[in-house]
């Protein structure tokens, strides 16, 4: 399958895959999934059912996220040599963009199939890809990274997991390190019919409880290139 995100067939296949994936998502409609709280089986199904067709992975646009891209573009020079960790990296486009800007990038995903696919797409990559779970990350990563990039992974987690997820993200940062958070946004108290669950403003209070203070919180309205309201926040771990 060639990578052709703009052909009309791509969007047709994506719409069909989305409907099929929603139908097998145990959390769709608000159900709790105590037997599989991370929805690992569903994420694995996304990548295996796609059979190497990125159109069938709902978040794979074969390009860095526009909010990650503009962040990197404005930081160029400052990223040279920085240790960056990309969380829930999917097919690797964000990780590759950070690496192209000079960062030393480690990227991980819960699903082996996603990591194998990212490696196939970028065979000469400088990025260190590996399969790992945010909630059980390798101990040698603790306190190691200058910048942790999380794009759309927090919103893919059941809301009850968010305090633990933020604590896990904070634990991976070096003192003074920064978390870049990119997610769909919703008003406090607005109903979230996840997954995904757009994040309310109180996510930043919770981040504060985990030692992450805001350097910038952008509340970004939907545009032609950005479906729905988004947060892009840069949070810093205390020194
Ligand atoms: C919505 S996708 C976003 C992928 C990518 N960051 C992007 O922006 O295209 C969420 C990704 O997080 C991964 N994921 C979910 N739970 C995870 C966990 N506990 N640890 C690591 N990765 C996880 C999923 O497999 C999936 O690839």
CSV table of C-alpha atoms and ligand atoms in Angstrom, one decimal:
chain,number,residue,atom,x,y,z
A,1,UNK,CA,0.0,0.0,0.0
A,2,UNK,CA,1.5,3.3,-1.0
A,3,UNK,CA,1.2,6.3,1.3
A,4,UNK,CA,-1.3,8.6,-0.5
A,5,UNK,CA,-3.2,10.6,2.2
A,6,UNK,CA,-4.8,13.0,-0.3
A,7,UNK,CA,-6.4,10.5,-2.7
A,8,UNK,CA,-10.2,10.4,-2.3
A,9,UNK,CA,-10.0,6.7,-1.6
A,10,UNK,CA,-8.0,7.4,1.5
A,11,UNK,CA,-10.8,9.4,3.2
A,12,UNK,CA,-13.4,6.8,2.1
A,13,UNK,CA,-11.3,4.0,3.7
A,14,UNK,CA,-10.8,6.1,6.8
A,15,UNK,CA,-14.5,6.7,7.3
A,16,UNK,CA,-15.3,3.0,6.9
A,17,UNK,CA,-12.5,2.0,9.2
A,18,UNK,CA,-13.6,4.5,11.8
A,19,UNK,CA,-17.1,3.1,11.8
A,20,UNK,CA,-15.8,-0.5,12.1
A,21,UNK,CA,-13.4,0.5,14.9
A,22,UNK,CA,-16.1,2.4,16.8
A,23,UNK,CA,-18.3,-0.7,16.6
A,24,UNK,CA,-15.6,-2.9,18.4
A,25,UNK,CA,-14.5,-0.2,20.9
A,26,UNK,CA,-15.6,-1.5,24.3
A,27,UNK,CA,-15.5,2.1,25.8
A,28,UNK,CA,-17.6,3.7,23.1
A,29,UNK,CA,-20.8,5.0,24.6
A,30,UNK,CA,-19.3,5.6,28.1
A,31,UNK,CA,-18.8,2.0,29.2
A,32,UNK,CA,-16.0,1.2,31.7
A,33,UNK,CA,-13.6,-1.5,30.7
A,34,UNK,CA,-12.3,-3.0,33.9
A,35,UNK,CA,-10.8,-6.1,32.3
A,36,UNK,CA,-8.7,-3.9,29.9
A,37,UNK,CA,-8.5,-0.4,31.4
A,38,UNK,CA,-5.9,0.8,28.8
A,39,UNK,CA,-8.0,-0.5,25.9
A,40,UNK,CA,-4.9,-2.4,24.8
A,41,UNK,CA,-6.9,-4.9,22.8
A,42,UNK,CA,-8.6,-2.1,20.9
A,43,UNK,CA,-5.4,-0.2,20.1
A,44,UNK,CA,-3.8,-3.5,18.9
A,45,UNK,CA,-6.9,-4.1,16.7
A,46,UNK,CA,-6.6,-0.7,15.1
A,47,UNK,CA,-3.0,-1.4,13.9
A,48,UNK,CA,-3.5,-5.1,13.0
A,49,UNK,CA,-6.8,-4.5,11.1
A,50,UNK,CA,-5.3,-1.7,9.1
A,51,UNK,CA,-3.1,-4.2,7.3
A,52,UNK,CA,-0.5,-1.5,6.5
A,53,UNK,CA,-3.0,1.0,5.2
A,54,UNK,CA,-2.6,4.3,7.2
A,55,UNK,CA,-6.1,5.4,6.1
A,56,UNK,CA,-7.4,2.8,8.4
A,57,UNK,CA,-5.6,4.2,11.5
A,58,UNK,CA,-7.9,7.1,12.5
A,59,UNK,CA,-5.1,9.5,13.7
A,60,UNK,CA,-2.5,8.7,11.1
A,61,UNK,CA,-2.1,11.6,8.7
A,62,UNK,CA,1.4,10.8,7.5
A,63,UNK,CA,2.6,14.2,8.7
A,64,UNK,CA,3.5,15.8,12.0
A,65,UNK,CA,0.5,17.3,13.8
A,66,UNK,CA,0.3,21.0,12.8
A,67,UNK,CA,0.5,22.2,16.4
A,68,UNK,CA,3.6,20.0,17.0
A,69,UNK,CA,5.1,21.2,13.7
A,70,UNK,CA,4.7,24.9,14.5
A,71,UNK,CA,6.0,24.3,18.1
A,72,UNK,CA,9.2,22.7,16.6
A,73,UNK,CA,9.5,25.4,13.9
A,74,UNK,CA,9.6,28.2,16.5
A,75,UNK,CA,12.1,26.2,18.7
A,76,UNK,CA,14.6,25.3,16.0
A,77,UNK,CA,18.1,25.7,17.4
A,78,UNK,CA,16.7,25.2,20.9
A,79,UNK,CA,16.0,21.6,20.1
A,80,UNK,CA,19.5,20.7,19.0
A,81,UNK,CA,20.8,17.8,21.1
A,82,UNK,CA,17.8,17.9,23.5
A,83,UNK,CA,16.5,14.5,24.8
A,84,UNK,CA,12.9,14.2,23.6
A,85,UNK,CA,10.5,11.4,24.4
A,86,UNK,CA,7.4,11.0,22.1
A,87,UNK,CA,4.6,9.2,24.0
A,88,UNK,CA,2.1,7.0,22.1
A,89,UNK,CA,4.0,7.7,18.9
A,90,UNK,CA,1.8,5.8,16.5
A,91,UNK,CA,3.4,5.8,13.0
A,92,UNK,CA,6.2,8.2,14.0
A,93,UNK,CA,5.6,11.5,12.2
A,94,UNK,CA,5.9,13.7,15.2
A,95,UNK,CA,9.0,11.9,16.5
A,96,UNK,CA,10.6,12.2,13.1
A,97,UNK,CA,9.9,15.9,13.0
A,98,UNK,CA,11.6,16.5,16.4
A,99,UNK,CA,14.6,14.4,15.2
A,100,UNK,CA,14.8,16.4,11.9
A,101,UNK,CA,15.1,19.5,14.1
A,102,UNK,CA,18.1,18.1,15.9
A,103,UNK,CA,16.6,16.4,19.0
A,104,UNK,CA,17.7,13.0,20.2
A,105,UNK,CA,14.4,11.3,20.1
A,106,UNK,CA,13.0,8.2,21.8
A,107,UNK,CA,9.5,7.2,20.8
A,108,UNK,CA,7.3,4.5,22.2
A,109,UNK,CA,3.8,3.1,21.8
A,110,UNK,CA,1.8,0.5,23.6
A,111,UNK,CA,1.3,-1.5,20.4
A,112,UNK,CA,4.2,-3.5,18.9
A,113,UNK,CA,2.5,-3.3,15.5
A,114,UNK,CA,2.7,0.5,15.6
A,115,UNK,CA,6.4,0.4,16.4
A,116,UNK,CA,7.1,-2.1,13.7
A,117,UNK,CA,5.2,0.0,11.2
A,118,UNK,CA,7.0,3.3,12.2
A,119,UNK,CA,10.4,1.4,11.8
A,120,UNK,CA,9.3,0.2,8.3
A,121,UNK,CA,8.3,3.7,7.3
A,122,UNK,CA,11.6,5.3,8.5
A,123,UNK,CA,14.2,2.6,7.9
A,124,UNK,CA,17.1,5.1,8.3
A,125,UNK,CA,15.6,6.9,11.2
A,126,UNK,CA,17.7,8.4,14.0
A,127,UNK,CA,14.7,7.9,16.4
A,128,UNK,CA,14.9,5.1,18.9
A,129,UNK,CA,11.5,3.4,18.6
A,130,UNK,CA,10.3,0.9,21.2
A,131,UNK,CA,7.1,-0.7,22.5
A,132,UNK,CA,6.3,0.4,26.0
A,133,UNK,CA,3.4,1.3,28.3
A,134,UNK,CA,3.3,4.8,29.7
A,135,UNK,CA,2.1,3.3,33.0
A,136,UNK,CA,5.1,0.9,33.2
A,137,UNK,CA,7.8,2.8,31.4
A,138,UNK,CA,11.4,1.5,31.6
A,139,UNK,CA,13.0,2.7,34.9
A,140,UNK,CA,16.0,4.0,33.0
A,141,UNK,CA,13.8,6.7,31.5
A,142,UNK,CA,12.9,8.2,34.8
A,143,UNK,CA,14.0,11.8,35.1
A,144,UNK,CA,15.9,11.6,31.8
A,145,UNK,CA,14.1,13.8,29.2
A,146,UNK,CA,14.3,17.5,28.5
A,147,UNK,CA,11.0,17.4,26.6
A,148,UNK,CA,8.2,14.9,26.6
A,149,UNK,CA,5.8,15.2,23.7
A,150,UNK,CA,2.3,13.9,24.2
A,151,UNK,CA,-0.1,14.3,21.3
A,152,UNK,CA,-3.6,12.8,21.5
A,153,UNK,CA,-2.6,10.0,24.0
A,154,UNK,CA,-4.0,11.6,27.2
A,155,UNK,CA,-7.4,12.1,25.4
A,156,UNK,CA,-7.4,8.5,24.4
A,157,UNK,CA,-7.2,7.4,28.1
A,158,UNK,CA,-10.3,6.9,30.3
A,159,UNK,CA,-10.6,10.1,32.3
A,160,UNK,CA,-10.0,8.2,35.6
A,161,UNK,CA,-6.5,7.4,34.5
A,162,UNK,CA,-5.5,11.0,33.9
A,163,UNK,CA,-3.9,11.8,37.3
A,164,UNK,CA,-1.8,8.6,37.0
A,165,UNK,CA,-0.9,9.4,33.4
A,166,UNK,CA,0.2,12.9,34.3
A,167,UNK,CA,2.3,11.6,37.2
A,168,UNK,CA,3.9,9.1,34.8
A,169,UNK,CA,4.7,11.8,32.3
A,170,UNK,CA,6.2,14.1,35.0
A,171,UNK,CA,8.3,11.2,36.2
A,172,UNK,CA,10.0,10.9,32.8
A,173,UNK,CA,11.2,14.6,32.8
A,174,UNK,CA,14.5,15.8,34.0
A,175,UNK,CA,14.3,18.6,36.6
A,176,UNK,CA,13.1,21.7,34.7
A,177,UNK,CA,12.1,19.6,31.7
A,178,UNK,CA,9.0,20.4,29.7
A,179,UNK,CA,5.8,18.5,28.7
A,180,UNK,CA,4.3,19.5,25.4
A,181,UNK,CA,0.6,18.6,25.5
A,182,UNK,CA,-1.6,18.6,22.4
A,183,UNK,CA,-5.2,17.5,22.8
A,184,UNK,CA,-8.7,18.2,21.8
A,185,UNK,CA,-10.3,20.6,24.3
A,186,UNK,CA,-13.7,20.9,26.0
A,187,UNK,CA,-15.4,23.2,28.5
A,188,UNK,CA,-15.3,22.2,32.1
A,189,UNK,CA,-18.5,20.2,32.8
A,190,UNK,CA,-19.3,19.7,29.1
A,191,UNK,CA,-20.2,16.1,28.3
A,192,UNK,CA,-17.5,14.0,26.8
A,193,UNK,CA,-18.8,11.1,24.8
A,194,UNK,CA,-15.5,9.4,24.5
A,195,UNK,CA,-13.3,7.9,23.4
A,196,UNK,CA,-11.6,10.1,22.7
A,197,UNK,CA,-12.3,12.3,25.7
A,198,UNK,CA,-11.4,16.0,24.9
A,199,UNK,CA,-9.7,17.5,27.9
A,200,UNK,CA,-11.3,20.1,30.2
A,201,UNK,CA,-9.3,23.1,31.6
A,202,UNK,CA,-9.0,21.3,35.0
A,203,UNK,CA,-6.4,19.0,33.3
A,204,UNK,CA,-3.9,21.8,34.0
A,205,UNK,CA,-4.8,22.0,37.7
A,206,UNK,CA,-4.2,18.2,37.9
A,207,UNK,CA,-0.9,18.7,36.0
A,208,UNK,CA,0.0,21.3,38.7
A,209,UNK,CA,-0.7,18.7,41.4
A,210,UNK,CA,1.9,16.5,39.6
A,211,UNK,CA,4.5,19.2,39.7
A,212,UNK,CA,3.9,20.5,36.2
A,213,UNK,CA,3.4,24.3,36.0
A,214,UNK,CA,2.2,26.1,32.8
A,215,UNK,CA,4.6,28.1,30.7
A,216,UNK,CA,2.0,28.6,28.0
A,217,UNK,CA,-1.6,27.3,27.5
A,218,UNK,CA,-3.0,28.0,24.1
A,219,UNK,CA,-6.7,27.5,23.6
A,220,UNK,CA,-7.0,27.1,19.9
A,221,UNK,CA,-10.3,27.3,17.9
A,222,UNK,CA,-11.0,24.9,15.1
A,223,UNK,CA,-9.6,26.0,11.8
A,224,UNK,CA,-9.5,24.5,8.3
A,225,UNK,CA,-6.4,22.5,9.2
A,226,UNK,CA,-7.5,21.6,12.8
A,227,UNK,CA,-10.7,19.7,13.5
A,228,UNK,CA,-12.2,20.9,16.7
A,229,UNK,CA,-11.0,23.2,19.6
A,230,UNK,CA,-7.5,22.2,20.9
A,231,UNK,CA,-5.1,22.8,23.7
A,232,UNK,CA,-1.5,23.2,23.1
A,233,UNK,CA,0.3,23.6,26.4
A,234,UNK,CA,3.9,23.7,27.5
A,235,UNK,CA,4.2,22.7,31.1
A,236,UNK,CA,7.4,22.7,33.1
A,237,UNK,CA,8.6,20.4,35.9
A,238,UNK,CA,10.0,22.2,38.9
A,239,UNK,CA,13.8,22.3,39.1
B,1,LIG,C1,-4.7,8.7,19.4
B,1,LIG,S1,-3.3,7.9,19.1
B,1,LIG,C2,-2.1,9.2,18.8
B,1,LIG,C3,-0.9,8.8,18.1
B,1,LIG,C4,0.2,9.9,17.8
B,1,LIG,N1,0.6,10.5,19.0
B,1,LIG,C5,-0.4,10.9,16.8
B,1,LIG,O1,-0.5,12.0,17.2
B,1,LIG,O2,-0.6,10.5,15.7
B,1,LIG,C6,-2.8,7.4,20.7
B,1,LIG,C7,-1.6,6.4,20.7
B,1,LIG,O3,-1.2,6.1,22.0
B,1,LIG,C8,-1.0,4.7,22.1
B,1,LIG,N2,-1.2,4.4,23.5
B,1,LIG,C9,-2.4,4.2,24.2
B,1,LIG,N3,-2.2,3.9,25.5
B,1,LIG,C10,-0.9,3.9,25.7
B,1,LIG,C11,-0.1,3.7,26.8
B,1,LIG,N4,-0.6,3.3,28.0
B,1,LIG,N5,1.3,3.7,26.6
B,1,LIG,C12,1.8,4.0,25.4
B,1,LIG,N6,1.1,4.3,24.3
B,1,LIG,C13,-0.2,4.2,24.4
B,1,LIG,C14,-1.9,4.1,21.1
B,1,LIG,O4,-1.5,2.8,20.8
B,1,LIG,C15,-1.9,5.1,20.0
B,1,LIG,O5,-0.9,4.8,19.1
